[in-house]
Tab-separated table of C-alpha atoms in Angstrom:
chain	number	residue	atom	x	y	z
A	1	MET	CA	0.243	-0.431	0.193
A	2	ARG	CA	1.398	2.883	-1.535
A	3	ILE	CA	0.638	5.718	1.390
A	4	ALA	CA	0.826	9.942	0.874
A	5	TYR	CA	1.563	12.810	3.320
A	6	LEU	CA	-0.057	15.906	2.245
A	7	SER	CA	-0.126	19.113	4.434
A	8	SER	CA	-4.230	21.337	5.019
A	9	ALA	CA	-4.326	23.190	1.401
A	10	TYR	CA	-6.918	25.342	-0.167
A	11	LEU	CA	-8.072	25.443	-4.155
A	12	ALA	CA	-5.084	23.280	-3.777
A	13	PRO	CA	-3.210	22.535	-6.948
A	14	VAL	CA	-2.941	20.455	-10.289
A	15	GLU	CA	-0.572	18.451	-8.212
A	16	TYR	CA	-1.882	17.159	-4.777
A	17	TYR	CA	-5.250	15.972	-6.642
A	18	THR	CA	-3.473	13.465	-8.662
A	19	LYS	CA	-1.370	11.910	-5.691
A	20	LEU	CA	-5.435	11.703	-3.832
A	21	LEU	CA	-5.891	9.316	-7.095
A	22	GLU	CA	-1.766	7.936	-7.514
A	23	TYR	CA	-1.659	6.740	-3.431
A	24	ASP	CA	-3.919	4.213	-2.271
A	25	LYS	CA	-3.953	6.377	1.867
A	26	ILE	CA	-3.472	10.149	2.203
A	27	TYR	CA	-3.314	11.389	5.823
A	28	VAL	CA	-3.583	15.245	6.241
A	29	GLU	CA	-1.662	16.337	8.647
A	30	GLN	CA	-4.070	18.178	11.209
A	31	HIS	CA	-0.514	18.802	13.148
A	32	ASP	CA	2.685	20.511	11.458
A	33	HIS	CA	3.228	24.632	12.201
A	34	TYR	CA	1.836	26.909	10.996
A	35	ILE	CA	3.923	28.305	8.385
A	36	LYS	CA	1.815	31.373	5.707
A	37	GLN	CA	2.762	31.680	2.496
A	38	THR	CA	2.143	28.126	1.402
A	39	TYR	CA	-1.455	26.341	-0.046
A	40	ARG	CA	-2.532	25.812	3.506
A	41	ASN	CA	-3.838	29.445	3.092
A	42	ARG	CA	-3.266	29.975	-0.649
A	43	CYS	CA	-4.305	28.982	-3.826
A	44	THR	CA	-3.797	30.138	-7.091
A	45	ILE	CA	-5.615	31.012	-9.551
A	46	ALA	CA	-5.273	32.186	-13.443
A	47	GLY	CA	-7.418	35.627	-14.265
A	48	PRO	CA	-6.899	37.640	-17.948
A	49	ASP	CA	-3.231	39.374	-17.002
A	50	GLY	CA	-2.240	35.674	-15.811
A	51	GLU	CA	-2.162	34.179	-11.527
A	52	LEU	CA	-3.273	35.704	-9.466
A	53	ALA	CA	-2.635	34.637	-5.698
A	54	LEU	CA	-5.760	34.071	-3.789
A	55	SER	CA	-4.786	34.014	-0.188
A	56	ILE	CA	-7.388	33.065	3.610
A	57	PRO	CA	-6.871	36.031	6.285
A	58	THR	CA	-5.887	33.699	9.309
A	59	VAL	CA	-5.832	34.681	13.677
A	60	LYS	CA	-2.569	35.139	14.797
A	61	PRO	CA	-1.566	32.576	17.068
A	62	ASP	CA	-0.924	32.603	20.628
A	63	THR	CA	2.424	30.984	20.371
A	64	LEU	CA	4.102	31.010	17.079
A	65	LYS	CA	4.173	26.491	16.911
A	66	CYS	CA	0.312	26.905	16.464
A	67	PRO	CA	-0.410	23.411	14.521
A	68	MET	CA	-2.250	23.236	11.696
A	69	LYS	CA	-5.654	22.162	12.924
A	70	ASP	CA	-6.414	25.069	15.639
A	71	ILE	CA	-5.937	28.133	13.141
A	72	ARG	CA	-8.725	30.410	13.118
A	73	ILE	CA	-10.155	32.295	9.776
A	74	SER	CA	-10.064	35.819	10.069
A	75	ASP	CA	-13.455	37.151	8.575
A	76	HIS	CA	-9.815	41.189	8.369
A	77	GLY	CA	-11.003	42.283	5.041
A	78	ASN	CA	-14.125	40.850	3.868
A	79	TRP	CA	-11.888	38.914	1.463
A	80	ARG	CA	-14.538	35.779	1.390
A	81	HIS	CA	-16.453	38.502	-1.482
A	82	LEU	CA	-13.364	39.357	-2.319
A	83	HIS	CA	-11.759	35.338	-3.512
A	84	TRP	CA	-15.331	34.808	-4.710
A	85	ASN	CA	-15.860	38.554	-6.574
A	86	ALA	CA	-11.879	36.890	-8.301
A	87	ILE	CA	-12.829	33.680	-8.886
A	88	GLU	CA	-16.442	34.346	-10.886
A	89	SER	CA	-14.382	37.150	-12.721
A	90	ALA	CA	-11.429	34.791	-13.657
A	91	TYR	CA	-13.675	31.761	-14.683
A	92	ASN	CA	-16.868	33.210	-16.013
A	93	SER	CA	-16.392	32.749	-19.431
A	94	THR	CA	-15.070	29.423	-19.573
A	95	PRO	CA	-17.495	26.049	-20.476
A	96	TYR	CA	-18.366	24.737	-16.447
A	97	PHE	CA	-18.840	27.477	-14.494
A	98	GLU	CA	-22.409	27.775	-14.802
A	99	TYR	CA	-22.594	24.596	-14.234
A	100	TYR	CA	-20.772	24.184	-11.384
A	101	LYS	CA	-20.546	27.462	-9.574
A	102	ASP	CA	-23.499	27.029	-7.066
A	103	ASP	CA	-21.407	23.362	-5.553
A	104	PHE	CA	-18.178	26.822	-4.767
A	105	ARG	CA	-20.823	29.728	-3.515
A	106	PRO	CA	-22.042	28.805	-0.184
A	107	PHE	CA	-18.165	28.671	1.254
A	108	TYR	CA	-17.556	32.287	0.216
A	109	GLU	CA	-21.004	32.155	1.949
A	110	LYS	CA	-20.521	30.579	5.398
A	111	LYS	CA	-18.033	31.841	8.106
A	112	TYR	CA	-16.476	28.229	8.779
A	113	GLU	CA	-14.092	29.098	12.461
A	114	PHE	CA	-11.252	26.224	11.250
A	115	LEU	CA	-9.084	26.705	8.316
A	116	ALA	CA	-8.965	23.164	8.384
A	117	ASP	CA	-12.581	22.647	8.330
A	118	PHE	CA	-12.574	24.947	5.486
A	119	ASN	CA	-10.418	23.132	3.220
A	120	GLU	CA	-11.525	19.659	3.573
A	121	GLU	CA	-15.054	20.800	3.152
A	122	ILE	CA	-14.245	22.477	0.014
A	123	CYS	CA	-11.566	18.999	-0.552
A	124	GLN	CA	-14.147	16.760	-0.701
A	125	LEU	CA	-17.161	18.791	-2.522
A	126	VAL	CA	-13.746	19.053	-5.406
A	127	CYS	CA	-13.423	14.373	-4.831
A	128	LYS	CA	-17.069	14.333	-4.934
A	129	LEU	CA	-17.163	16.712	-9.085
A	130	ILE	CA	-14.343	15.491	-9.845
A	131	ASP	CA	-15.564	11.691	-9.036
A	132	ILE	CA	-12.435	10.239	-7.066
A	133	GLN	CA	-12.704	9.209	-3.895
A	134	PRO	CA	-9.334	8.258	-2.615
A	135	CYS	CA	-8.873	7.126	1.232
A	136	ILE	CA	-8.339	10.461	3.221
A	137	GLU	CA	-7.390	10.662	7.694
A	138	ARG	CA	-6.421	12.883	9.614
A	139	THR	CA	-3.202	12.781	10.781
A	140	SER	CA	-3.590	11.535	14.506
A	141	GLU	CA	0.899	13.251	15.050
A	142	TYR	CA	3.320	14.854	13.783
A	143	LYS	CA	5.840	11.881	12.260
A	144	THR	CA	8.689	12.363	10.995
A	145	GLU	CA	10.018	9.357	10.523
A	146	PHE	CA	8.452	7.432	7.552
A	147	ALA	CA	8.202	3.643	6.206
A	148	ALA	CA	9.268	3.040	3.052
A	149	GLU	CA	5.751	2.502	0.748
A	150	GLU	CA	5.209	6.233	2.507
A	151	THR	CA	6.200	9.897	0.986
A	152	ASP	CA	5.905	13.241	2.473
A	153	PHE	CA	4.842	15.829	0.695
A	154	ARG	CA	3.730	18.210	3.160
A	155	GLU	CA	6.789	20.285	1.978
A	156	ILE	CA	7.174	19.340	-1.791
A	157	ILE	CA	3.836	20.874	-2.724
A	158	HIS	CA	4.309	25.103	-2.432
A	159	PRO	CA	3.623	27.510	-4.465
A	160	LYS	CA	7.505	29.051	-3.995
A	161	LYS	CA	9.548	25.635	-5.679
A	162	ASP	CA	8.929	24.612	-8.586
A	163	PHE	CA	7.069	21.205	-9.129
A	164	ARG	CA	9.600	20.637	-11.768
A	165	ILE	CA	12.574	19.808	-9.015
A	166	ALA	CA	10.754	19.603	-6.205
A	167	ASP	CA	8.143	16.813	-7.402
A	168	PRO	CA	9.724	15.610	-10.764
A	169	GLU	CA	7.283	12.824	-10.533
A	170	PHE	CA	4.674	14.983	-11.333
A	171	ILE	CA	4.538	16.008	-14.985
A	172	PRO	CA	1.163	17.741	-15.701
A	173	HIS	CA	-1.050	17.811	-19.186
A	174	PRO	CA	-1.999	20.627	-20.635
A	175	TYR	CA	-5.555	21.318	-20.750
A	176	TYR	CA	-7.605	23.874	-22.536
A	177	GLN	CA	-6.959	27.172	-20.341
A	178	VAL	CA	-9.677	29.895	-21.456
A	179	PHE	CA	-6.821	32.496	-21.282
A	180	ASP	CA	-4.156	30.319	-23.214
A	181	SER	CA	-4.022	32.123	-26.671
A	182	LYS	CA	-2.987	35.114	-23.961
A	183	LEU	CA	-0.846	33.300	-22.030
A	184	GLY	CA	0.014	30.006	-22.816
A	185	PHE	CA	-0.752	26.939	-20.613
A	186	LEU	CA	0.023	27.883	-17.359
A	187	PRO	CA	0.654	24.580	-15.563
A	188	ASN	CA	-0.052	23.593	-11.787
A	189	LEU	CA	-3.069	25.677	-11.182
A	190	SER	CA	-5.635	25.154	-8.264
A	191	ILE	CA	-7.828	22.434	-8.910
A	192	ILE	CA	-10.675	24.567	-9.629
A	193	ASP	CA	-8.448	25.591	-12.583
A	194	LEU	CA	-8.947	22.510	-13.970
A	195	LEU	CA	-12.684	21.870	-13.481
A	196	PHE	CA	-14.072	25.075	-14.566
A	197	ASN	CA	-12.384	24.518	-17.726
A	198	MET	CA	-12.048	20.760	-18.559
A	199	GLY	CA	-15.452	19.324	-16.229
A	200	PRO	CA	-16.278	15.845	-16.330
A	201	GLU	CA	-12.432	15.323	-18.237
A	202	SER	CA	-11.201	16.440	-15.633
A	203	LEU	CA	-10.120	13.447	-14.087
A	204	LEU	CA	-8.841	12.332	-17.195
A	205	VAL	CA	-6.325	15.350	-17.768
A	206	LEU	CA	-5.045	13.723	-13.795
A	207	THR	CA	-4.754	10.192	-15.444
A	208	SER	CA	-3.256	11.249	-17.844
A	209	LYS	CA	0.132	10.578	-18.567
């Protein structure tokens, strides 16, 4: 059995979802020390001018070493409204935005207390829409040593790291993007970029080699 360890992630990139398909068991880390500017609270979408990062504001914890499971979402800056507007502006002309928008909109209307819960529920929705059933559990402790069948991707799938170097087993398969005639193909964006552009064919893209 192949096992992967992943960080919690907000609308994670395509690379992340390939692991959900390729590994028999997934553990999503809850006990790592929270770090900003990672996929834990950030996703990258494509707009008419190129890549756009969306970050969820978090409440500053009482300690510098706060586990991910205890990180609370901040209401600062009306981020839900801003994120949904950005997503709508970027994808309203894609083939499948109208089809899926009512599935995603509630996440930007309901208030969630904990970031890990928000990330988990939106990941469950994406898996349902793509039609995959990964075996996912939250971690019960923080591991530093791994067996031969276990792979640690917690800090490998990272917006500041070049996936070509950090994760050479991930080879992005090009797919239609609404702005590709202007921008060219932008690899490894948030899973919603794939979903809104390709709809039911998203699974074929994720499994292509």
